Short mmCIF file of C-alpha atoms and ligand atoms in Angstrom, two decimals:
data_model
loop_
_atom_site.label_atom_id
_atom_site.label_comp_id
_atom_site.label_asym_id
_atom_site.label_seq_id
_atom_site.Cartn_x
_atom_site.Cartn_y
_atom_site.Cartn_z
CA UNK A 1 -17.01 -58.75 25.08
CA UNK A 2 -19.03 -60.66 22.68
CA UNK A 3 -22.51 -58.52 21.72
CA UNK A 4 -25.87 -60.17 22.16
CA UNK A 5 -28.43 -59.04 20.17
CA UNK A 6 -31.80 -59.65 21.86
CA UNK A 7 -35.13 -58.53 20.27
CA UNK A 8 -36.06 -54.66 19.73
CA UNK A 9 -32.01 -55.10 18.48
CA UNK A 10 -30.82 -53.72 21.54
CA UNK A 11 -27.85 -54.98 22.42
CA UNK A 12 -26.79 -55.97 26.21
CA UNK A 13 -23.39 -55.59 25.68
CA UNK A 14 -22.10 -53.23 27.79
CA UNK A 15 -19.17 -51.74 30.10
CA UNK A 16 -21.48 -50.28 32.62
CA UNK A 17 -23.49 -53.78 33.66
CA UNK A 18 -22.13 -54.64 37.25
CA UNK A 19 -21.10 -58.45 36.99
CA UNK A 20 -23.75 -59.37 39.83
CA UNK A 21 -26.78 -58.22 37.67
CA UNK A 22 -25.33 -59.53 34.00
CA UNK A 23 -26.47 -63.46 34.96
CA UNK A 24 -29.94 -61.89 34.76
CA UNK A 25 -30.70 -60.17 31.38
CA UNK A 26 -31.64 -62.53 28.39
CA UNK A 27 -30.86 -65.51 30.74
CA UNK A 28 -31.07 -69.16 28.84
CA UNK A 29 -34.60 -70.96 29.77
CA UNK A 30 -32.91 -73.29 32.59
CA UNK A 31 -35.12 -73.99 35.35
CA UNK A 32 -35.57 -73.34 38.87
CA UNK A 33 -35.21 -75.84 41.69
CA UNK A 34 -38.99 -74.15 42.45
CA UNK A 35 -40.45 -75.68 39.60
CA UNK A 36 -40.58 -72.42 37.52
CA UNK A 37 -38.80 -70.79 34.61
CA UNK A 38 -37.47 -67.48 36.18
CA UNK A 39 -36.90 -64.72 32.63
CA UNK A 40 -36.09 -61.22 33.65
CA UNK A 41 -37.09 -59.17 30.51
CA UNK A 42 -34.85 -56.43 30.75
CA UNK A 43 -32.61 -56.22 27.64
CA UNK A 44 -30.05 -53.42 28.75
CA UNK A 45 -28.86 -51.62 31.63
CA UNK A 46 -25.88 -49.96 32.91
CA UNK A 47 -24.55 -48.15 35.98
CA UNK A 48 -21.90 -45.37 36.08
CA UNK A 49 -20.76 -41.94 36.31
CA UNK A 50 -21.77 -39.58 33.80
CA UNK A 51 -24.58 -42.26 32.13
CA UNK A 52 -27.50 -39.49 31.56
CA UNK A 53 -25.29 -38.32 28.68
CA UNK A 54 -25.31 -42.15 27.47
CA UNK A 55 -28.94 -42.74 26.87
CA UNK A 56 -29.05 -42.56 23.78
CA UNK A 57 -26.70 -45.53 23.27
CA UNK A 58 -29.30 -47.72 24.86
CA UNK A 59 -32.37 -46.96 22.88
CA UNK A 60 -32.67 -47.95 19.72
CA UNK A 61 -31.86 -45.96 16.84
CA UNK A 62 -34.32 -42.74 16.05
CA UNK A 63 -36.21 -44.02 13.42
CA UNK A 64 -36.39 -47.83 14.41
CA UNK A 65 -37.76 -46.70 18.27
CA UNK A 66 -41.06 -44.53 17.04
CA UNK A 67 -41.49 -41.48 19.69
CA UNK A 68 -39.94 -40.89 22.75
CA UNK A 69 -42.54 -39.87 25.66
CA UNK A 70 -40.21 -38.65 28.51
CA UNK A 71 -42.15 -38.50 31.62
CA UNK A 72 -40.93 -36.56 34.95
CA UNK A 73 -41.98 -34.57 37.71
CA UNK A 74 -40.35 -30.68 38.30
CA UNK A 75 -37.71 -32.17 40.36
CA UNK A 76 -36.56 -34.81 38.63
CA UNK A 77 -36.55 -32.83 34.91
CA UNK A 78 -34.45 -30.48 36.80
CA UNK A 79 -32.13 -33.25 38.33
CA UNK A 80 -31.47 -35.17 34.97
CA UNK A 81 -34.65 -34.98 32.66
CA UNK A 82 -33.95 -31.41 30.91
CA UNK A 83 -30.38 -32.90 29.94
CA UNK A 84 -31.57 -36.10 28.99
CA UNK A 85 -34.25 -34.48 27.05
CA UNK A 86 -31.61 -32.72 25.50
CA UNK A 87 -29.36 -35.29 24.59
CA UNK A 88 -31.82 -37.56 23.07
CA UNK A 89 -33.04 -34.32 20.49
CA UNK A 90 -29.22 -34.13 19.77
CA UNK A 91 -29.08 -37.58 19.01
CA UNK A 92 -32.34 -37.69 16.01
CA UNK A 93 -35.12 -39.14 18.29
CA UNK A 94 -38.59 -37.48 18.30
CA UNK A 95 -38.85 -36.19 21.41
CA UNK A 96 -42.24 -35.28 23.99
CA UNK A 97 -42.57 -34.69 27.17
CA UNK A 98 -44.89 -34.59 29.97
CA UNK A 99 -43.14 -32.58 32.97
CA UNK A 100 -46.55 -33.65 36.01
CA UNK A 101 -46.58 -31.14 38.87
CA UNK A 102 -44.66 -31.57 42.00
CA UNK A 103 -44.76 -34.50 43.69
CA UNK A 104 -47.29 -36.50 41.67
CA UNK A 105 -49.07 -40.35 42.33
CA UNK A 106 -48.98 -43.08 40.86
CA UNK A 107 -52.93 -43.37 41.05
CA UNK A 108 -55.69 -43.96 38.97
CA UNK A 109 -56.40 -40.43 38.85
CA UNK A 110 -52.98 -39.55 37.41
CA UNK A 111 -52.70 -42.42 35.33
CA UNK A 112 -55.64 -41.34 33.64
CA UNK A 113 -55.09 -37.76 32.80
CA UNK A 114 -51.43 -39.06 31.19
CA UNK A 115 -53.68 -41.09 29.15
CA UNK A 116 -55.84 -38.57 28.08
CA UNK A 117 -53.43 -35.78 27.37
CA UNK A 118 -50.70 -38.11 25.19
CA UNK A 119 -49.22 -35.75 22.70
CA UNK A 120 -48.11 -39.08 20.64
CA UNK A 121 -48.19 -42.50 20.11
CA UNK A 122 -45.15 -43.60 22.11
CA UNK A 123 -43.05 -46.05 20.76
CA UNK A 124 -40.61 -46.09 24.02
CA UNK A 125 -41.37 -43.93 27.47
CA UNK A 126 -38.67 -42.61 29.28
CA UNK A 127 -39.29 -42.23 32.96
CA UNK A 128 -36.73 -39.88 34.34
CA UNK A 129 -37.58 -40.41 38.44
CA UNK A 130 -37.54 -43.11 41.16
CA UNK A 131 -40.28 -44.36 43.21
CA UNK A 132 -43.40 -42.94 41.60
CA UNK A 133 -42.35 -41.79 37.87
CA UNK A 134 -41.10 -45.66 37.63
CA UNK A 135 -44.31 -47.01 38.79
CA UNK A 136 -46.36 -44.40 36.45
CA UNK A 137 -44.02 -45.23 33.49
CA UNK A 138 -44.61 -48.96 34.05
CA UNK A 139 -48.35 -48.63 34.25
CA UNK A 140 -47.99 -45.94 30.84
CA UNK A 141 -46.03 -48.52 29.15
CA UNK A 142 -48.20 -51.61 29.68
CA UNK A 143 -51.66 -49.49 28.51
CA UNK A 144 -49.65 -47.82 25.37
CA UNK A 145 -47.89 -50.30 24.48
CA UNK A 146 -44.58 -48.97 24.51
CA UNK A 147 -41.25 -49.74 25.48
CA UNK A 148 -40.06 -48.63 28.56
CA UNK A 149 -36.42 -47.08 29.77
CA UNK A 150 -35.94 -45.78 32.85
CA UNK A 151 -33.72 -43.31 34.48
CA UNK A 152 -32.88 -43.48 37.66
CA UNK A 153 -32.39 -40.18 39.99
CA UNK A 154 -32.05 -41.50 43.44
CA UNK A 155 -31.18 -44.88 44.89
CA UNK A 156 -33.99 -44.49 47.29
CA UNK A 157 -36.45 -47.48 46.47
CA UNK A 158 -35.97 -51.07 45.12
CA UNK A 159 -38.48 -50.96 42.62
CA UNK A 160 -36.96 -50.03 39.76
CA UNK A 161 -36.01 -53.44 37.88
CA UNK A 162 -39.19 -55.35 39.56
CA UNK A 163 -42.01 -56.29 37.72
CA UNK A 164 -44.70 -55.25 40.25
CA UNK A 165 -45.69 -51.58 40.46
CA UNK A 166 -47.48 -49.44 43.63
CA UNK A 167 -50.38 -47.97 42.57
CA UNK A 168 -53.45 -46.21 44.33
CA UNK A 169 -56.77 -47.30 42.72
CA UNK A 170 -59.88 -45.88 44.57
CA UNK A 171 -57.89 -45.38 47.40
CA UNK A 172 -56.17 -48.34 48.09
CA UNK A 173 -52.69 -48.88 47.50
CA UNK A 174 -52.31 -51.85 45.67
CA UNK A 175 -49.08 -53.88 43.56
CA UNK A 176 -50.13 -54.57 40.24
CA UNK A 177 -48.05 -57.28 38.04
CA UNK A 178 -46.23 -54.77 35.60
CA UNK A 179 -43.61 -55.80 33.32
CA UNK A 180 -40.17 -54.07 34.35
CA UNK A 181 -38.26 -51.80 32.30
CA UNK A 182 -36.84 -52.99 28.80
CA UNK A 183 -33.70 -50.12 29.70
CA UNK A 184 -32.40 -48.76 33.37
CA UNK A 185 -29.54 -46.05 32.92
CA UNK A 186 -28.19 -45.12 36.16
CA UNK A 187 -26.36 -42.26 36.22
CA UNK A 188 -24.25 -42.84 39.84
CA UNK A 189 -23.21 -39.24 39.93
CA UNK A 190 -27.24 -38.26 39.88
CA UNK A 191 -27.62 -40.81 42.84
CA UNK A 192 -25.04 -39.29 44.58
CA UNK A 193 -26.23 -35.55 44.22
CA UNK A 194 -29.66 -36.33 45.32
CA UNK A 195 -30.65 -35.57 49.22
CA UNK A 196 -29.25 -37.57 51.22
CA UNK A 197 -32.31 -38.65 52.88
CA UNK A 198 -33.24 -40.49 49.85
CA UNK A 199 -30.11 -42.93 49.32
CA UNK A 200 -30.91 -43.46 53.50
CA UNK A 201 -34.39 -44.34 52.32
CA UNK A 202 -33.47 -47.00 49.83
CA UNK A 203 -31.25 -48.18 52.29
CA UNK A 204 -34.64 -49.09 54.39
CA UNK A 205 -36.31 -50.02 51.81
CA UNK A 206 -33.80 -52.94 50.96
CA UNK A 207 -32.63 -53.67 54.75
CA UNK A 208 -36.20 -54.90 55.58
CA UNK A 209 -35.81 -58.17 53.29
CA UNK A 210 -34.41 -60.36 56.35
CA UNK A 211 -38.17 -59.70 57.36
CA UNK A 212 -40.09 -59.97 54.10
CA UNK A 213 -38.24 -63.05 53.87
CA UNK A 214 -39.26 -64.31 56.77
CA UNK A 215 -43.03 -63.78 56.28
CA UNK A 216 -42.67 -65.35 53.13
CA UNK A 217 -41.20 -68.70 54.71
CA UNK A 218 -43.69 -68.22 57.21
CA UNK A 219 -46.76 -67.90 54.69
CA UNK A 220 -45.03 -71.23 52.86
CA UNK A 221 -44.99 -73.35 55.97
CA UNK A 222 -48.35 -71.97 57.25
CA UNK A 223 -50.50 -71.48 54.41
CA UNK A 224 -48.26 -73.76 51.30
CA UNK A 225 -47.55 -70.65 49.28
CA UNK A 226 -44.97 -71.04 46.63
CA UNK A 227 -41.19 -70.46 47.70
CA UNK A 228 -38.66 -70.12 45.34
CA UNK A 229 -35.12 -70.37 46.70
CA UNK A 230 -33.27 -68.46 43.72
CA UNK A 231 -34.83 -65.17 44.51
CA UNK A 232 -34.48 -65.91 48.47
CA UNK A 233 -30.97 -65.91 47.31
CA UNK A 234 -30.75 -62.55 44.78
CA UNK A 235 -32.17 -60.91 47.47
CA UNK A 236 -30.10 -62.07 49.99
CA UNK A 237 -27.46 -61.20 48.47
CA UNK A 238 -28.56 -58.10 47.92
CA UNK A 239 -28.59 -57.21 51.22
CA UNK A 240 -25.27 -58.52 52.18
CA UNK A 241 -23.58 -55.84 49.56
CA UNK A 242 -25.76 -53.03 50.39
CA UNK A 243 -24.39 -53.64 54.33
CA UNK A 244 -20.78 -53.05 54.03
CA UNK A 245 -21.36 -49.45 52.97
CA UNK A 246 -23.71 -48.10 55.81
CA UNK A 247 -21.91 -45.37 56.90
CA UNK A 248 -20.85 -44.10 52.92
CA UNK A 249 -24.49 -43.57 52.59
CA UNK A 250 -25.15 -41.23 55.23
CA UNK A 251 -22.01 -39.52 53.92
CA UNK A 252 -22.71 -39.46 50.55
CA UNK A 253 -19.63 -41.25 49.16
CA UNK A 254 -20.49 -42.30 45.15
CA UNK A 255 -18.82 -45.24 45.76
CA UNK A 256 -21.67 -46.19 48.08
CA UNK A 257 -24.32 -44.99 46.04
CA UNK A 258 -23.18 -47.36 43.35
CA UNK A 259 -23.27 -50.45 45.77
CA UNK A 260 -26.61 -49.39 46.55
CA UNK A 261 -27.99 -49.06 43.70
CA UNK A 262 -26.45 -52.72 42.15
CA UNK A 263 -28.24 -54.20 45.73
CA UNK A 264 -31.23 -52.04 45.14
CA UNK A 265 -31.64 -53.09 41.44
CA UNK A 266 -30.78 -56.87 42.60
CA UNK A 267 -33.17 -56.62 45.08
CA UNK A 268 -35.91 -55.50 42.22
CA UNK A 269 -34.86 -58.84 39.82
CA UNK A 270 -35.47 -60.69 43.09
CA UNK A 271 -38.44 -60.03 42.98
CA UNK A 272 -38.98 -60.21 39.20
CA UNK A 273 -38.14 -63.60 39.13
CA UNK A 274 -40.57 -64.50 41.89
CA UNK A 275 -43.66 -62.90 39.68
CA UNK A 276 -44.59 -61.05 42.90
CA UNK A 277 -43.24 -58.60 45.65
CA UNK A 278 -43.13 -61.59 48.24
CA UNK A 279 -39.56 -61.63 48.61
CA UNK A 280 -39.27 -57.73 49.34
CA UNK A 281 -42.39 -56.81 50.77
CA UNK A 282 -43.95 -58.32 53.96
CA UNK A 283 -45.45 -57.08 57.15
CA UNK A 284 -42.99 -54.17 57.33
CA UNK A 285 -44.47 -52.83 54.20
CA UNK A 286 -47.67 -53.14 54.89
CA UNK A 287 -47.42 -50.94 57.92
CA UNK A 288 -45.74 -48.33 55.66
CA UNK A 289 -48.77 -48.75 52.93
CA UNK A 290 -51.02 -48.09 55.38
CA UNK A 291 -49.80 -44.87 56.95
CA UNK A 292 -49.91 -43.96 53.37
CA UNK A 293 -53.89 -44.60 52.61
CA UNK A 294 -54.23 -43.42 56.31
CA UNK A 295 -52.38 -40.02 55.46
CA UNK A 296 -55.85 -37.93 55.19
CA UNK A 297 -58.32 -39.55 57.88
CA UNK A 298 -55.08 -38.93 60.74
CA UNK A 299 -54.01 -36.19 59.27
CA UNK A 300 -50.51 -37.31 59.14
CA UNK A 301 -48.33 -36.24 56.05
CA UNK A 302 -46.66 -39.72 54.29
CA UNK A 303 -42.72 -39.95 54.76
CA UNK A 304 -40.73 -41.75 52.80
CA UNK A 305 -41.29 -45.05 51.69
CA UNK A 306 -38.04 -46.40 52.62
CA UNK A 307 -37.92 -44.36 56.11
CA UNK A 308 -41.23 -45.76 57.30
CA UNK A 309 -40.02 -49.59 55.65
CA UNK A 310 -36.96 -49.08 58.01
CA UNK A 311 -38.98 -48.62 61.06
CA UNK A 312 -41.93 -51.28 60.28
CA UNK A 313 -38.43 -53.61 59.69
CA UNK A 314 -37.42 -53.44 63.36
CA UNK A 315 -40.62 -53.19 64.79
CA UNK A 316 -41.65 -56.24 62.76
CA UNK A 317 -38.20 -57.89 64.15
CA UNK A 318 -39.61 -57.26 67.95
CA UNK A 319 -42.48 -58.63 67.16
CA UNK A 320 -41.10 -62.07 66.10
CA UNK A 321 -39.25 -61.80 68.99
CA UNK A 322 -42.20 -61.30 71.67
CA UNK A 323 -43.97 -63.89 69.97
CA UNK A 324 -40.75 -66.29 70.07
CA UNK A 325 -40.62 -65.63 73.92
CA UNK A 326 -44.27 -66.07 74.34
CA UNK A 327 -44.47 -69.71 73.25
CA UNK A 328 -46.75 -71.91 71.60
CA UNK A 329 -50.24 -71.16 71.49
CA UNK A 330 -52.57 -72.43 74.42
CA UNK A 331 -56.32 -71.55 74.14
CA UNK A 332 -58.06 -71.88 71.46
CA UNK A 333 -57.72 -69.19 68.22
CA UNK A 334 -59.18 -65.51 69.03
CA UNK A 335 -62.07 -64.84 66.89
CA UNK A 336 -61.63 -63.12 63.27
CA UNK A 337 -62.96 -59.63 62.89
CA UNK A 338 -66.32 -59.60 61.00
CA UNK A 339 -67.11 -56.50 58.16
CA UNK A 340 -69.24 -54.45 61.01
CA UNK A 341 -65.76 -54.50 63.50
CA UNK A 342 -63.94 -54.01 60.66
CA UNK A 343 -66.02 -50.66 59.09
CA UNK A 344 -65.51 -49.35 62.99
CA UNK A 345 -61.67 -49.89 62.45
CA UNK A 346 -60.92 -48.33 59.18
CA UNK A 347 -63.80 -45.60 59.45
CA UNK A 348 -60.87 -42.94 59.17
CA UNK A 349 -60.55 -44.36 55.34
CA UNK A 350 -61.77 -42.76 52.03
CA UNK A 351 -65.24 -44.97 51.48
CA UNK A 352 -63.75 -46.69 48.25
CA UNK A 353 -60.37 -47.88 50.23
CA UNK A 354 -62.65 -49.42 53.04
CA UNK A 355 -65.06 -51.16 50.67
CA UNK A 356 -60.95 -52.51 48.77
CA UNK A 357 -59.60 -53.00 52.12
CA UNK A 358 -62.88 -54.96 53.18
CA UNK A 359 -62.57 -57.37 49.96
CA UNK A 360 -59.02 -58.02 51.21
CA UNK A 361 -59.55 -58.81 54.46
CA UNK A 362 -62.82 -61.54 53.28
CA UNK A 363 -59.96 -62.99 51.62
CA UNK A 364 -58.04 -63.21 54.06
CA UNK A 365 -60.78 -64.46 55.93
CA UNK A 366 -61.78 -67.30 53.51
CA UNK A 367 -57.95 -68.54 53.06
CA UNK A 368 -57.33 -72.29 53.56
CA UNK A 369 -55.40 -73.38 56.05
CA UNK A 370 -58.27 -71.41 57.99
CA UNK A 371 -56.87 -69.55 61.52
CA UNK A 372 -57.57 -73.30 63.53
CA UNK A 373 -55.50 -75.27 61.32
CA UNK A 374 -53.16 -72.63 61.22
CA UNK A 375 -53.08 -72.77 64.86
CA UNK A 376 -52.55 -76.63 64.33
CA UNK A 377 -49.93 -76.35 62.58
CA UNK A 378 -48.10 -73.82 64.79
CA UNK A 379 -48.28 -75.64 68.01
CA UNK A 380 -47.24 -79.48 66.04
CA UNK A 381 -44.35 -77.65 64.28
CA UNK A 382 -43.19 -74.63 66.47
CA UNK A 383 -39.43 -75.38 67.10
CA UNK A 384 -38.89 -76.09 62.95
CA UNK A 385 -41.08 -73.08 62.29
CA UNK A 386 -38.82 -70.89 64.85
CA UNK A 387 -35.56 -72.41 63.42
CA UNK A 388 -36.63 -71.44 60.03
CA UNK A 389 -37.56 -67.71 60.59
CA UNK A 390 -34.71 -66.92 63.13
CA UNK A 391 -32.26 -68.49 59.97
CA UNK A 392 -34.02 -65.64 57.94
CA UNK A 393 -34.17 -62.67 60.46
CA UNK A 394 -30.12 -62.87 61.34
CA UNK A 395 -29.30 -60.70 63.51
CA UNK A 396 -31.83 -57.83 64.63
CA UNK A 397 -29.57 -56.05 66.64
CA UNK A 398 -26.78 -55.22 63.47
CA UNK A 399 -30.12 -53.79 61.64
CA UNK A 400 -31.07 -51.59 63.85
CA UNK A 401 -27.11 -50.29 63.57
CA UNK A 402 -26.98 -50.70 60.05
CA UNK A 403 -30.16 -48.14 59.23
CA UNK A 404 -28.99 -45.85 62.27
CA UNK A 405 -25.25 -45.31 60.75
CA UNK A 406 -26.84 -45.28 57.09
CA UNK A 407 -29.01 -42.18 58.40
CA UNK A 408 -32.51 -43.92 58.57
CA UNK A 409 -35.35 -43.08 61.53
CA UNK A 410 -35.41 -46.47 63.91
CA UNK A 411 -38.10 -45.54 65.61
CA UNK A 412 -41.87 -44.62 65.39
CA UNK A 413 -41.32 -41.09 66.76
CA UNK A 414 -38.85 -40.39 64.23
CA UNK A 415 -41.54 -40.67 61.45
CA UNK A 416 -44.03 -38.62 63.17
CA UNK A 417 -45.82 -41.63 64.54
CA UNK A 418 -47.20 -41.27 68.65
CA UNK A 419 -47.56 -44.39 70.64
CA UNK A 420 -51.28 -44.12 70.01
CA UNK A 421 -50.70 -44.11 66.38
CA UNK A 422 -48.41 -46.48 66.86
CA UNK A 423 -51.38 -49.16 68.36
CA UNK A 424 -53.72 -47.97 65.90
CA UNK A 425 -51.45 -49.11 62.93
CA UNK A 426 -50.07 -52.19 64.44
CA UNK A 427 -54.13 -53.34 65.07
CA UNK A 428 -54.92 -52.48 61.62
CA UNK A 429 -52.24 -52.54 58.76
CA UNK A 430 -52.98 -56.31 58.37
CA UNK A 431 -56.71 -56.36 56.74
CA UNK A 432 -55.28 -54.12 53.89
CA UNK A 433 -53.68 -57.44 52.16
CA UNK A 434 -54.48 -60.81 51.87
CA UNK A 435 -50.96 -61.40 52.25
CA UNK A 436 -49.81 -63.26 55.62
CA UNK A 437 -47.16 -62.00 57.46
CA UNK A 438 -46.02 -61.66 61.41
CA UNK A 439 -49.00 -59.61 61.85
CA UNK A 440 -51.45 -62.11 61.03
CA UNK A 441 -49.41 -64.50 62.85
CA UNK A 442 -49.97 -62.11 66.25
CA UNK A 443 -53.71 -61.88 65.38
CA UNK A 444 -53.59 -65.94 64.92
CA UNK A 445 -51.56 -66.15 68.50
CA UNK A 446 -54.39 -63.74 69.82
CA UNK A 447 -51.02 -61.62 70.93
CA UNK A 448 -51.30 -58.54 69.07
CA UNK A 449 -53.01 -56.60 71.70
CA UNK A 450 -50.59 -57.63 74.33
CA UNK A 451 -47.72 -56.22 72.05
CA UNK A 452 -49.50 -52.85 71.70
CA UNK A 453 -50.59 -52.67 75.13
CA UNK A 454 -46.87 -53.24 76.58
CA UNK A 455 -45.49 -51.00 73.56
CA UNK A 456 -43.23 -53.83 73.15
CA UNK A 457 -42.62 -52.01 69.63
CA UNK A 458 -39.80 -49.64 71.36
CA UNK A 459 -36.92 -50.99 72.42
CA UNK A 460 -37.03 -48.22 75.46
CA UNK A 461 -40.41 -49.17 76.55
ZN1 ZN B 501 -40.36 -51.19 49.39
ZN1 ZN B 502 -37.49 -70.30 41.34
#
């Protein structure tokens, strides 16, 4: 194998880079078909038993990297950090870390205090974690200006090679535009030994892009927002790999893990080459978000990110479906929700994620096509607009089978959610993002309220 030498000297060479994510990393400047030049700036990463011994092969050499901040939380140092740690000390590298308490944010709060309390000036971070270590050594990174590598320690999220992170600032839980990692070492044998609730949750968290997907193509015929076909595709593709191996999730086969974690990481590029979550992240996550700001005011402890994804999925899939069966709009549009109905609505928020969620939903408010032309647009083009979503849902039913056999909750009472709950969220995870999705397009349809009030979200009802 012939060694490329990109910048930082790292080379992305390597026997442990599945074949489906090599096209990606230093790619040559060709174009899209969208118009755009997609780059995907991470220089190395491999995949493979035993890797957490390896990282030391994919940083740079000691004295040409600066200092090594490795960031973790108590489970995650125990899981791979203390060896890593240990390895890269062995190896020459000036080595510091910051163990945070048990499970940690990635909020402004936290964010901060990392900032204050640096014990050097990092010249690469190494997040040992998933979800929320990624996301804080993204955000670390881009203030510090260091490198980042990342090692993973569950396949439980696809965020790991996207350039977006979740973070909570005053409340709100927002996506920033973050660069991804410059490094991702996956140690498949980690994956495997983590709970299996967490490979079941990245499992949800990548099985809801047939419906991220089709918001997107919805927001692009609806509102014109960019599309770009090549990271329709990655993640597609994604998905289709991740499939086969349902049932070696739930019983924690490595093999499985591994395809996972290639669809979970492809899923992640996907959405690095669109500049924005929008292929990976629609309705479905929205209603996960918001039972996550919501987790104080109802008193209701977050799950998993990927476990409530996998339920907003197929409740977001029978809600196409009512709509579908409901036809074309009649009347004219329902009115929009002004700032008074909306402070009665979110009154169970912290005051700063109301006064975010309130800026959002102006947005929303102000966006052109307004909610009439909108409407216009649904009734002159609602057979195309069908054809075009139903292409990118597939088929509903094998999801729902998919996420049972992989070990994922289906349904809201699974995740701790009552049918009141239930309405609550399904009324009001739309104003947290100016992002339109199926949601919007039930408020637009003035059919929301007929889908909570039949509970047309449970397939029993
Ligand atoms: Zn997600
Ligand atoms: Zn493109």
């Amino acid at each position: 194998m012939i060694a490329l030498t990109g910048d930082h000297g790292l080379s992305h060479s390597d026997a442990h880079l599945p074949a489906s994510l090599a096209p990606w990393l230093d790619r040559p400047d060709e174009g899209c078909s969208c118009g755009r030049i997609h780059q995907v700036p991470i220089t190395r990463l491999g995949v493979g038993p035993g890797l957490i011994d390896a990282v030391p092969d994919y940083l740079p050499r000691p004295a040409a990297g600066g200092d090594l901040l490795l960031l973790a939380d108590p489970d995650t140092w125990q899981a791979a950090g203390e060896k890593v740690a240990r390895t890269l000390r062995a190896a020459g590298h000036r080595l510091f870390e910051q163990v945070l308490p048990a499970a940690p944010r990635a909020d402004d709060v936290t964010l901060a205090d990392l900032l204050r309390t640096l014990p050097c000036t990092p010249g690469w971070i190494i997040a040992v974690g998933s979800g929320t270590i990624g996301d804080l050594g993204k955000l670390l990174a881009d203030r510090t200006g260091a490198q980042l590598c990342t090692v993973a320690t569950a396949a439980s999220m696809n965020g790991y090679a996207s350039s977006i992170a979740a973070f909570t600032r005053r409340g709100l839980k927002i996506t920033l535009p973050m660069a991804p990692p410059r490094v991702i070492v996956v140690d498949t044998q980690v994956l495997a030994a983590a709970p299996s609730r967490l490979g079941a949750a990245g499992f949800g968290d990548l099985l809801s892009k047939p419906l991220s997907g089709a918001d997107w193509k919805l927001s692009h015929l609806l509102l014109g927002e960019a599309i770009c076909p090549t990271a329709l595709q990655v993640a597609d593709d994604a998905v289709r790999r991740a499939r086969r191996d349902a049932a070696g999730i739930a019983s924690g086969e490595p093999a499985a893990y591994g395809t996972l974690i290639e669809a979970l990481l492809l899923s992640g590029i996907s959405m690095s080459i669109a500049g924005a979550s929008s292929p990976a992240s629609g309705g479905e996550h929205l209603l996960s978000h918001y039972l996550d700001i919501s987790a104080e005011g109802w008193a209701r402890p977050p799950r998993l990110h990927g476990e409530q994804v996998a339920v907003g999925t197929l409740v977001c899939a029978r809600l196409y479906a009512f709509l579908r069966a409901a036809g074309p709009p009649a009347g004219p549009p329902p009115s929009e929700e002004d700032d008074d109905a909306l402070r009665i609505l979110h009154a169970h928020l912290p005051a700063e994620a109301l006064e975010a969620l309130l800026a959002e939903a102006r947005a929303a408010r102000q966006q052109k096509p307004d909610r009439m032309a909108r409407l216009t647009r649904l009734r002159e083009g609602w057979e195309r607009i069908w054809h075009t979503v139903d292409e990118q849902l597939g088929d509903a039913a094998g999801l729902e089978r998919d996420l049972a056999t992989a070990g994922c909750p289906t349904r809201f009472s699974q995740i701790d959610v009552d049918p009141s709950l239930a309405g609550q969220l399904l009324r009001r995870a739309r104003h947290m993002r100016r992002r339109y999705t199926v949601l919007d397009l039930a408020a637009d349809l003035g059919r929301l309220d007929a889908f909570i009030a039949e509970r047309a979200w449970d397939a029993d009802a």
